[in-house]
Amino acid sequence: MNAVSSASADSLRAALAAVLDGLPPNRAAQAVERLIANYRGTTPTDAPVLRDRSDVAAYAAYRMPATFEAVRGALDALRAAAPDWEPRTHTDVGGGTGAASWAVAEAWEEAPPRTTVLDWAEPALALGRELAAGVFDAEWRRERIGAALSLPEADLVTVSYVLKELTEADRTALVAEAARAAQAVVIVEPGTPDGYERIIAARTRLIDAGFTVAAPCPHSGACPIVPGTDWCHFSARVSRSSLHRKVKGGSLPYEDEKFAYVAAVRFPVTPAPSRVIRRPQIRKGQVLLELCGPEGLGRDTVTKRHGPLYKQARDAEWGDSWPPEEELGDR
Ligand SMILES: C[S@@+](CC[C@H](N)C(=O)[O-])C[C@H]1O[C@@H](n2cnc3c(N)ncnc32)[C@H](O)[C@@H]1O
């Protein structure tokens, strides 16, 4: 992309479409199928899975819109908890083709931070650099995550869909190093039971290192979910591309990307009073909300009797803060 545009989902899509146009027909679909098989296999690996430009272009076209939306969701929640905070520097660890960096550039679009993307896969960095050209400034640098990782000091560190690919020891080293180097750390993982477990382990480490949880939790105490019974996760709607339709079939124009996350900070924040942790159920004249609050897990039934709050409950989405800000103190 040459023209300067903002780091929106649409400009990301346009940049990805331009890259895919350069690949032979069906090459991307084949590469995606191979990568999906690979990602289902045993990870972590000891060498980059994204080996060449076709692999990377396929991964990017297939996954970037979804990881972008997931990270946007996490960043929105962080921004709601710390509305006046703006990162000036950002490091995207295991940043690959830069989905989380696009999300950061859009979240703080008025003054995007100076970003450094670190990854061990040179083809991913090269494509990321190409996609972001003219959209946001970043340094793309080859770096291996491991015990020797040394991160530059940064206001914000993002780690998006990376922990799953690391050994336990490398995961521990990465979270410790992120906690040392950053004022705010945002970690996003797939919204699966094991993704949630990795998030909870990282959350505990960040709290032990002196961080406060900004989101999604309303507090920095223990997670009230009994291990093995459930998992905290959220959902981001992503429009499906023609590549998705080719690989997965189906006709829905969108997919819901499930993700788990933690955003933790070293500065004062106002976490959500409670958070909607399931898709709200709308019944005749009432909305059922499943919530995580300071007292743990709970339910709220909002009926027409609650007046304006009822309308807000009907508009509430999975992942939102509850009650909406203007209603605080009115209940
Ligand atoms: C699933 S991709 C996620 C990429 C990007 N963060 C996103 O959200 O789309 C995982 C990334 O982690 C990188 N990675 C995995 N293990 C790594 C390691 N030990 N050192 C550096 N990068 C690593 C991979 O090369 C890949 O780019």
Coordinates of C-alpha atoms and ligand atoms in Angstrom, one line a residue:
M1 CA 0.0 0.0 0.0
N2 CA 1.4 3.3 -0.9
A3 CA -1.3 5.8 -0.1
V4 CA -1.4 6.9 3.5
S5 CA -4.5 5.5 5.2
S6 CA -5.6 4.8 8.8
A7 CA -5.0 1.4 10.5
S8 CA -8.6 0.3 10.2
A9 CA -10.0 -3.2 9.5
D10 CA -10.9 -2.0 6.0
S11 CA -7.5 -0.7 5.2
L12 CA -6.0 -4.0 6.6
R13 CA -8.3 -5.9 4.3
A14 CA -7.4 -3.8 1.3
A15 CA -3.7 -4.3 2.0
L16 CA -4.2 -8.1 2.4
A17 CA -6.2 -8.3 -0.8
A18 CA -3.4 -6.6 -2.7
V19 CA -0.9 -9.2 -1.4
L20 CA -3.2 -12.2 -2.2
D21 CA -3.7 -10.9 -5.7
G22 CA 0.0 -11.5 -6.3
L23 CA -0.2 -15.2 -5.5
P24 CA -1.0 -18.0 -8.0
P25 CA -4.7 -19.1 -7.9
N26 CA -5.4 -21.6 -5.1
R27 CA -1.9 -21.2 -3.7
A28 CA -3.2 -19.3 -0.7
A29 CA -6.0 -21.8 0.0
Q30 CA -3.5 -24.7 -0.1
A31 CA -1.1 -22.8 2.2
V32 CA -3.9 -22.1 4.6
E33 CA -5.0 -25.7 4.7
R34 CA -1.4 -26.8 5.4
L35 CA -1.0 -24.2 8.1
I36 CA -4.3 -25.2 9.8
A37 CA -3.1 -28.8 9.9
N38 CA 0.3 -27.6 11.3
Y39 CA -1.4 -25.5 14.0
R40 CA -3.5 -28.4 15.0
G41 CA -0.4 -30.5 15.5
T42 CA 1.9 -30.4 18.4
T43 CA 3.2 -27.0 19.2
P44 CA 5.6 -25.4 20.2
T45 CA 8.0 -25.9 17.3
D46 CA 11.7 -25.2 17.4
A47 CA 11.6 -23.4 14.1
P48 CA 9.3 -20.9 12.5
V49 CA 6.1 -22.4 11.1
L50 CA 5.7 -19.5 8.6
R51 CA 8.5 -20.4 6.2
D52 CA 8.0 -18.4 3.0
R53 CA 6.1 -15.5 1.5
S54 CA 3.2 -17.7 0.4
D55 CA 2.8 -19.2 3.9
V56 CA 2.9 -15.8 5.4
A57 CA 0.6 -14.2 2.9
A58 CA -1.9 -17.1 3.5
Y59 CA -1.6 -16.9 7.3
A60 CA -2.0 -13.1 7.2
A61 CA -5.0 -13.1 4.9
Y62 CA -6.7 -15.9 6.8
R63 CA -5.9 -14.9 10.4
M64 CA -5.0 -11.2 10.6
P65 CA -8.5 -9.7 10.4
A66 CA -9.5 -12.0 13.3
T67 CA -6.5 -11.4 15.6
F68 CA -6.8 -7.7 14.7
E69 CA -10.4 -7.6 16.0
A70 CA -9.6 -9.7 19.1
V71 CA -6.8 -7.3 20.1
R72 CA -9.0 -4.3 19.3
G73 CA -11.5 -5.8 21.8
A74 CA -8.9 -6.1 24.5
L75 CA -7.5 -2.6 23.8
D76 CA -11.0 -1.0 23.9
A77 CA -11.5 -2.5 27.3
L78 CA -8.0 -1.2 28.4
R79 CA -8.9 2.3 27.0
A80 CA -12.2 2.3 28.9
A81 CA -10.3 1.6 32.1
A82 CA -7.6 4.2 31.4
P83 CA -9.2 6.7 29.1
D84 CA -6.5 9.4 29.6
W85 CA -3.5 7.0 29.0
E86 CA -1.8 7.0 25.7
P87 CA 1.2 4.8 25.0
R88 CA 4.1 6.6 23.2
T89 CA 6.1 3.4 22.7
H90 CA 4.9 -0.1 21.9
T91 CA 6.5 -3.5 21.5
D92 CA 4.6 -6.3 19.8
V93 CA 6.3 -9.5 20.8
G94 CA 5.8 -12.4 18.4
G95 CA 4.1 -9.8 16.3
G96 CA 4.4 -11.7 13.1
T97 CA 2.7 -9.8 10.3
G98 CA 1.6 -7.1 12.8
A99 CA -2.1 -7.6 13.5
A100 CA -1.8 -6.4 17.1
S101 CA 0.3 -3.4 15.9
W102 CA -2.5 -2.5 13.5
A103 CA -4.9 -2.7 16.4
V104 CA -2.7 -0.5 18.5
A105 CA -2.3 2.1 15.7
E106 CA -6.1 2.2 15.3
A107 CA -6.9 2.3 19.0
W108 CA -4.7 5.4 19.5
E109 CA -5.1 6.7 16.0
E110 CA -4.8 10.4 17.0
A111 CA -1.2 9.8 18.1
P112 CA -0.1 6.2 17.5
P113 CA 2.9 5.0 19.5
R114 CA 6.3 4.2 18.0
T115 CA 6.0 0.5 17.5
T116 CA 8.7 -2.2 17.4
V117 CA 7.6 -5.6 16.1
L118 CA 9.7 -8.6 17.2
D119 CA 9.4 -12.1 15.7
W120 CA 11.8 -14.9 14.7
A121 CA 10.1 -15.4 11.3
E122 CA 11.8 -13.1 8.8
P123 CA 9.2 -13.7 6.1
A124 CA 6.4 -12.6 8.5
L125 CA 8.3 -9.4 9.4
A126 CA 8.9 -8.7 5.7
L127 CA 5.2 -9.0 4.9
G128 CA 4.2 -7.1 8.0
R129 CA 6.5 -4.2 6.9
E130 CA 5.0 -4.2 3.5
L131 CA 1.4 -4.3 4.7
A132 CA 2.0 -1.4 7.2
A133 CA 3.8 0.8 4.7
G134 CA 2.1 4.2 4.6
V135 CA -0.2 3.2 7.4
F136 CA 1.9 3.3 10.6
D137 CA 5.5 3.5 11.5
A138 CA 7.2 0.5 13.0
E139 CA 10.6 -1.1 13.3
W140 CA 10.4 -4.8 12.3
R141 CA 13.1 -6.8 14.0
R142 CA 14.1 -10.4 14.1
E143 CA 14.2 -11.7 17.7
R144 CA 13.8 -15.1 19.4
I145 CA 11.6 -15.4 22.4
G146 CA 13.5 -17.3 25.1
A147 CA 15.4 -17.0 28.3
A148 CA 17.8 -14.5 26.7
L149 CA 15.0 -12.2 25.5
S150 CA 15.6 -8.6 26.4
L151 CA 12.9 -6.1 25.6
P152 CA 13.3 -2.4 25.2
E153 CA 11.5 -0.3 27.8
A154 CA 8.0 0.5 26.4
D155 CA 4.8 2.0 27.5
L156 CA 2.8 -0.9 26.0
V157 CA 3.8 -4.5 25.3
T158 CA 1.3 -6.7 23.3
V159 CA 1.6 -10.5 23.0
S160 CA -1.1 -11.7 20.7
Y161 CA -1.7 -15.4 20.0
V162 CA 1.9 -16.2 20.9
L163 CA 1.9 -18.0 24.3
K164 CA 0.4 -21.1 22.7
E165 CA 3.5 -21.5 20.5
L166 CA 6.0 -21.3 23.4
T167 CA 7.4 -23.8 25.8
E168 CA 6.4 -23.3 29.4
A169 CA 9.8 -21.9 30.2
D170 CA 9.8 -19.4 27.3
R171 CA 6.3 -18.3 28.3
T172 CA 7.4 -17.6 31.8
A173 CA 10.5 -15.8 30.6
L174 CA 8.4 -13.7 28.1
V175 CA 5.8 -12.6 30.7
A176 CA 8.5 -11.8 33.3
E177 CA 10.4 -9.7 30.7
A178 CA 7.2 -7.9 29.5
A179 CA 6.4 -7.1 33.2
R180 CA 9.9 -5.7 33.6
A181 CA 9.9 -3.6 30.5
A182 CA 6.4 -2.2 30.2
Q183 CA 3.9 0.0 31.9
A184 CA 1.0 -1.9 30.3
V185 CA 0.9 -5.5 29.1
V186 CA -1.9 -6.8 26.9
I187 CA -1.9 -10.6 26.2
V188 CA -4.4 -12.2 23.9
E189 CA -4.9 -15.9 23.3
P190 CA -7.5 -18.1 21.5
G191 CA -10.8 -18.3 23.5
T192 CA -10.4 -21.9 24.3
P193 CA -10.1 -23.6 27.8
D194 CA -6.3 -23.9 27.4
G195 CA -6.0 -20.3 26.0
Y196 CA -7.8 -19.1 29.2
E197 CA -5.5 -21.2 31.4
R198 CA -2.4 -19.5 29.8
I199 CA -4.1 -16.1 30.3
I200 CA -4.8 -16.8 34.0
A201 CA -1.2 -18.0 34.5
A202 CA 0.1 -14.8 32.9
R203 CA -2.3 -12.7 34.9
T204 CA -1.1 -14.2 38.1
R205 CA 2.5 -13.5 37.1
L206 CA 1.7 -9.9 36.2
I207 CA -0.1 -9.3 39.5
D208 CA 2.9 -10.8 41.4
A209 CA 5.1 -8.4 39.5
G210 CA 3.1 -5.5 40.9
F211 CA 0.6 -5.0 38.0
T212 CA -3.1 -4.1 38.4
V213 CA -5.6 -5.8 36.1
A214 CA -7.4 -3.2 34.0
A215 CA -9.5 -5.6 32.0
P216 CA -11.4 -7.9 31.6
C217 CA -11.6 -8.5 35.3
P218 CA -13.3 -6.0 37.7
H219 CA -10.5 -6.7 40.3
S220 CA -7.0 -8.1 40.6
G221 CA -8.1 -10.9 43.0
A222 CA -8.3 -14.5 42.2
C223 CA -10.5 -15.5 39.2
P224 CA -13.8 -16.9 40.5
I225 CA -14.0 -19.6 37.8
V226 CA -13.4 -23.0 39.3
P227 CA -10.6 -24.5 37.2
G228 CA -12.0 -27.0 34.7
T229 CA -15.6 -25.9 35.0
D230 CA -15.6 -23.0 32.6
W231 CA -13.4 -20.5 30.9
C232 CA -13.5 -16.8 30.5
H233 CA -13.6 -15.7 26.9
F234 CA -15.1 -13.2 24.6
S235 CA -16.1 -12.8 21.0
A236 CA -15.3 -10.5 18.2
R237 CA -17.2 -10.3 14.9
V238 CA -15.1 -10.6 11.8
S239 CA -16.2 -10.3 8.2
R240 CA -15.3 -13.3 6.2
S241 CA -13.1 -12.8 3.1
S242 CA -13.4 -14.8 -0.1
L243 CA -10.3 -16.8 1.1
H244 CA -12.3 -17.9 4.2
R245 CA -15.2 -19.0 2.0
K246 CA -12.8 -21.0 -0.2
V247 CA -11.1 -22.8 2.7
K248 CA -14.0 -23.3 5.0
G249 CA -17.1 -23.2 2.7
G250 CA -20.3 -21.9 4.3
S251 CA -22.2 -18.9 3.4
L252 CA -22.2 -16.6 6.5
P253 CA -20.7 -13.3 5.8
Y254 CA -19.0 -13.2 9.2
E255 CA -17.3 -15.3 11.8
D256 CA -17.0 -14.9 15.5
E257 CA -13.5 -15.0 16.8
K258 CA -13.4 -16.3 20.3
F259 CA -10.5 -14.9 22.4
A260 CA -9.3 -14.7 26.0
Y261 CA -7.2 -11.7 27.2
V262 CA -5.7 -9.8 30.1
A263 CA -4.7 -6.2 30.1
A264 CA -2.6 -5.2 33.2
V265 CA -1.0 -2.0 34.1
R266 CA 1.4 -0.3 36.4
F267 CA -0.6 2.9 36.7
P268 CA -4.0 3.8 38.3
V269 CA -7.0 2.5 36.4
T270 CA -10.8 2.1 36.9
P271 CA -11.7 -1.4 35.9
A272 CA -15.3 -2.2 34.9
P273 CA -17.7 -2.5 37.9
S274 CA -18.7 -5.8 36.4
R275 CA -18.3 -7.4 33.0
V276 CA -20.8 -9.3 30.8
I277 CA -19.2 -12.7 30.4
R278 CA -21.7 -14.4 28.0
R279 CA -23.9 -13.3 25.1
P280 CA -26.9 -11.6 26.9
Q281 CA -30.1 -13.5 26.5
I282 CA -33.0 -11.4 25.4
R283 CA -36.4 -12.7 26.5
K284 CA -39.8 -11.1 26.3
G285 CA -39.6 -7.9 28.4
Q286 CA -36.3 -8.9 30.1
V287 CA -32.6 -9.3 29.5
L288 CA -30.5 -11.9 31.4
L289 CA -26.9 -10.9 31.9
E290 CA -24.2 -13.2 33.2
L291 CA -21.7 -11.1 35.0
C292 CA -18.3 -11.2 36.7
G293 CA -18.2 -8.7 39.4
P294 CA -16.2 -7.8 42.6
E295 CA -18.1 -10.5 44.5
G296 CA -17.5 -13.1 41.8
L297 CA -19.8 -14.6 39.2
G298 CA -23.5 -13.6 39.2
R299 CA -26.6 -12.9 37.1
D300 CA -28.6 -9.8 36.6
T301 CA -32.1 -9.8 35.2
V302 CA -33.1 -6.4 33.8
T303 CA -36.7 -5.9 33.0
K304 CA -38.8 -3.1 31.5
R305 CA -39.4 -2.0 35.1
H306 CA -35.8 -0.7 35.2
G307 CA -36.7 2.0 32.6
P308 CA -33.7 3.3 30.6
L309 CA -31.5 0.6 32.0
Y310 CA -33.6 -1.9 30.1
K311 CA -32.8 -0.3 26.8
Q312 CA -29.1 -0.4 27.7
A313 CA -29.3 -4.0 28.7
R314 CA -30.9 -4.8 25.3
D315 CA -27.9 -3.1 23.7
A316 CA -25.3 -4.7 26.0
E317 CA -22.9 -7.1 24.4
W318 CA -20.8 -9.9 25.6
G319 CA -17.6 -8.3 26.9
D320 CA -19.1 -5.0 27.8
S321 CA -18.7 -3.3 31.1
W322 CA -21.9 -3.3 33.2
P323 CA -23.8 -1.2 34.3
P324 CA -23.0 1.5 31.7
E325 CA -21.1 4.4 33.2
E326 CA -24.0 6.8 33.4
E327 CA -26.1 4.4 35.4
L328 CA -23.5 3.9 38.1
G329 CA -24.9 4.9 41.5
D330 CA -28.5 5.0 40.1
R331 CA -29.3 1.4 41.0
Ligands
LIG1 C1 0.0 -17.3 15.7 S1 1.2 -16.1 15.3 C2 0.5 -14.6 15.9 C3 1.1 -13.4 15.2 C4 0.5 -12.1 15.6 N1 1.0 -11.8 17.0 C5 -1.0 -12.1 15.5 O1 -1.6 -11.8 16.5 O2 -1.5 -12.3 14.4 C6 2.5 -16.5 16.4 C7 3.8 -15.7 16.1 O3 4.7 -16.0 17.1 C8 6.0 -16.2 16.5 N2 6.8 -17.0 17.4 C9 6.5 -18.3 17.8 N3 7.5 -18.7 18.6 C10 8.5 -17.7 18.6 C11 9.8 -17.6 19.2 N4 10.3 -18.6 20.0 N5 10.4 -16.4 19.1 C12 9.9 -15.5 18.3 N6 8.7 -15.5 17.7 C13 8.0 -16.6 17.8 C14 5.7 -16.8 15.2 O4 6.7 -16.7 14.2 C15 4.4 -16.1 14.7 O5 4.6 -14.9 14.0

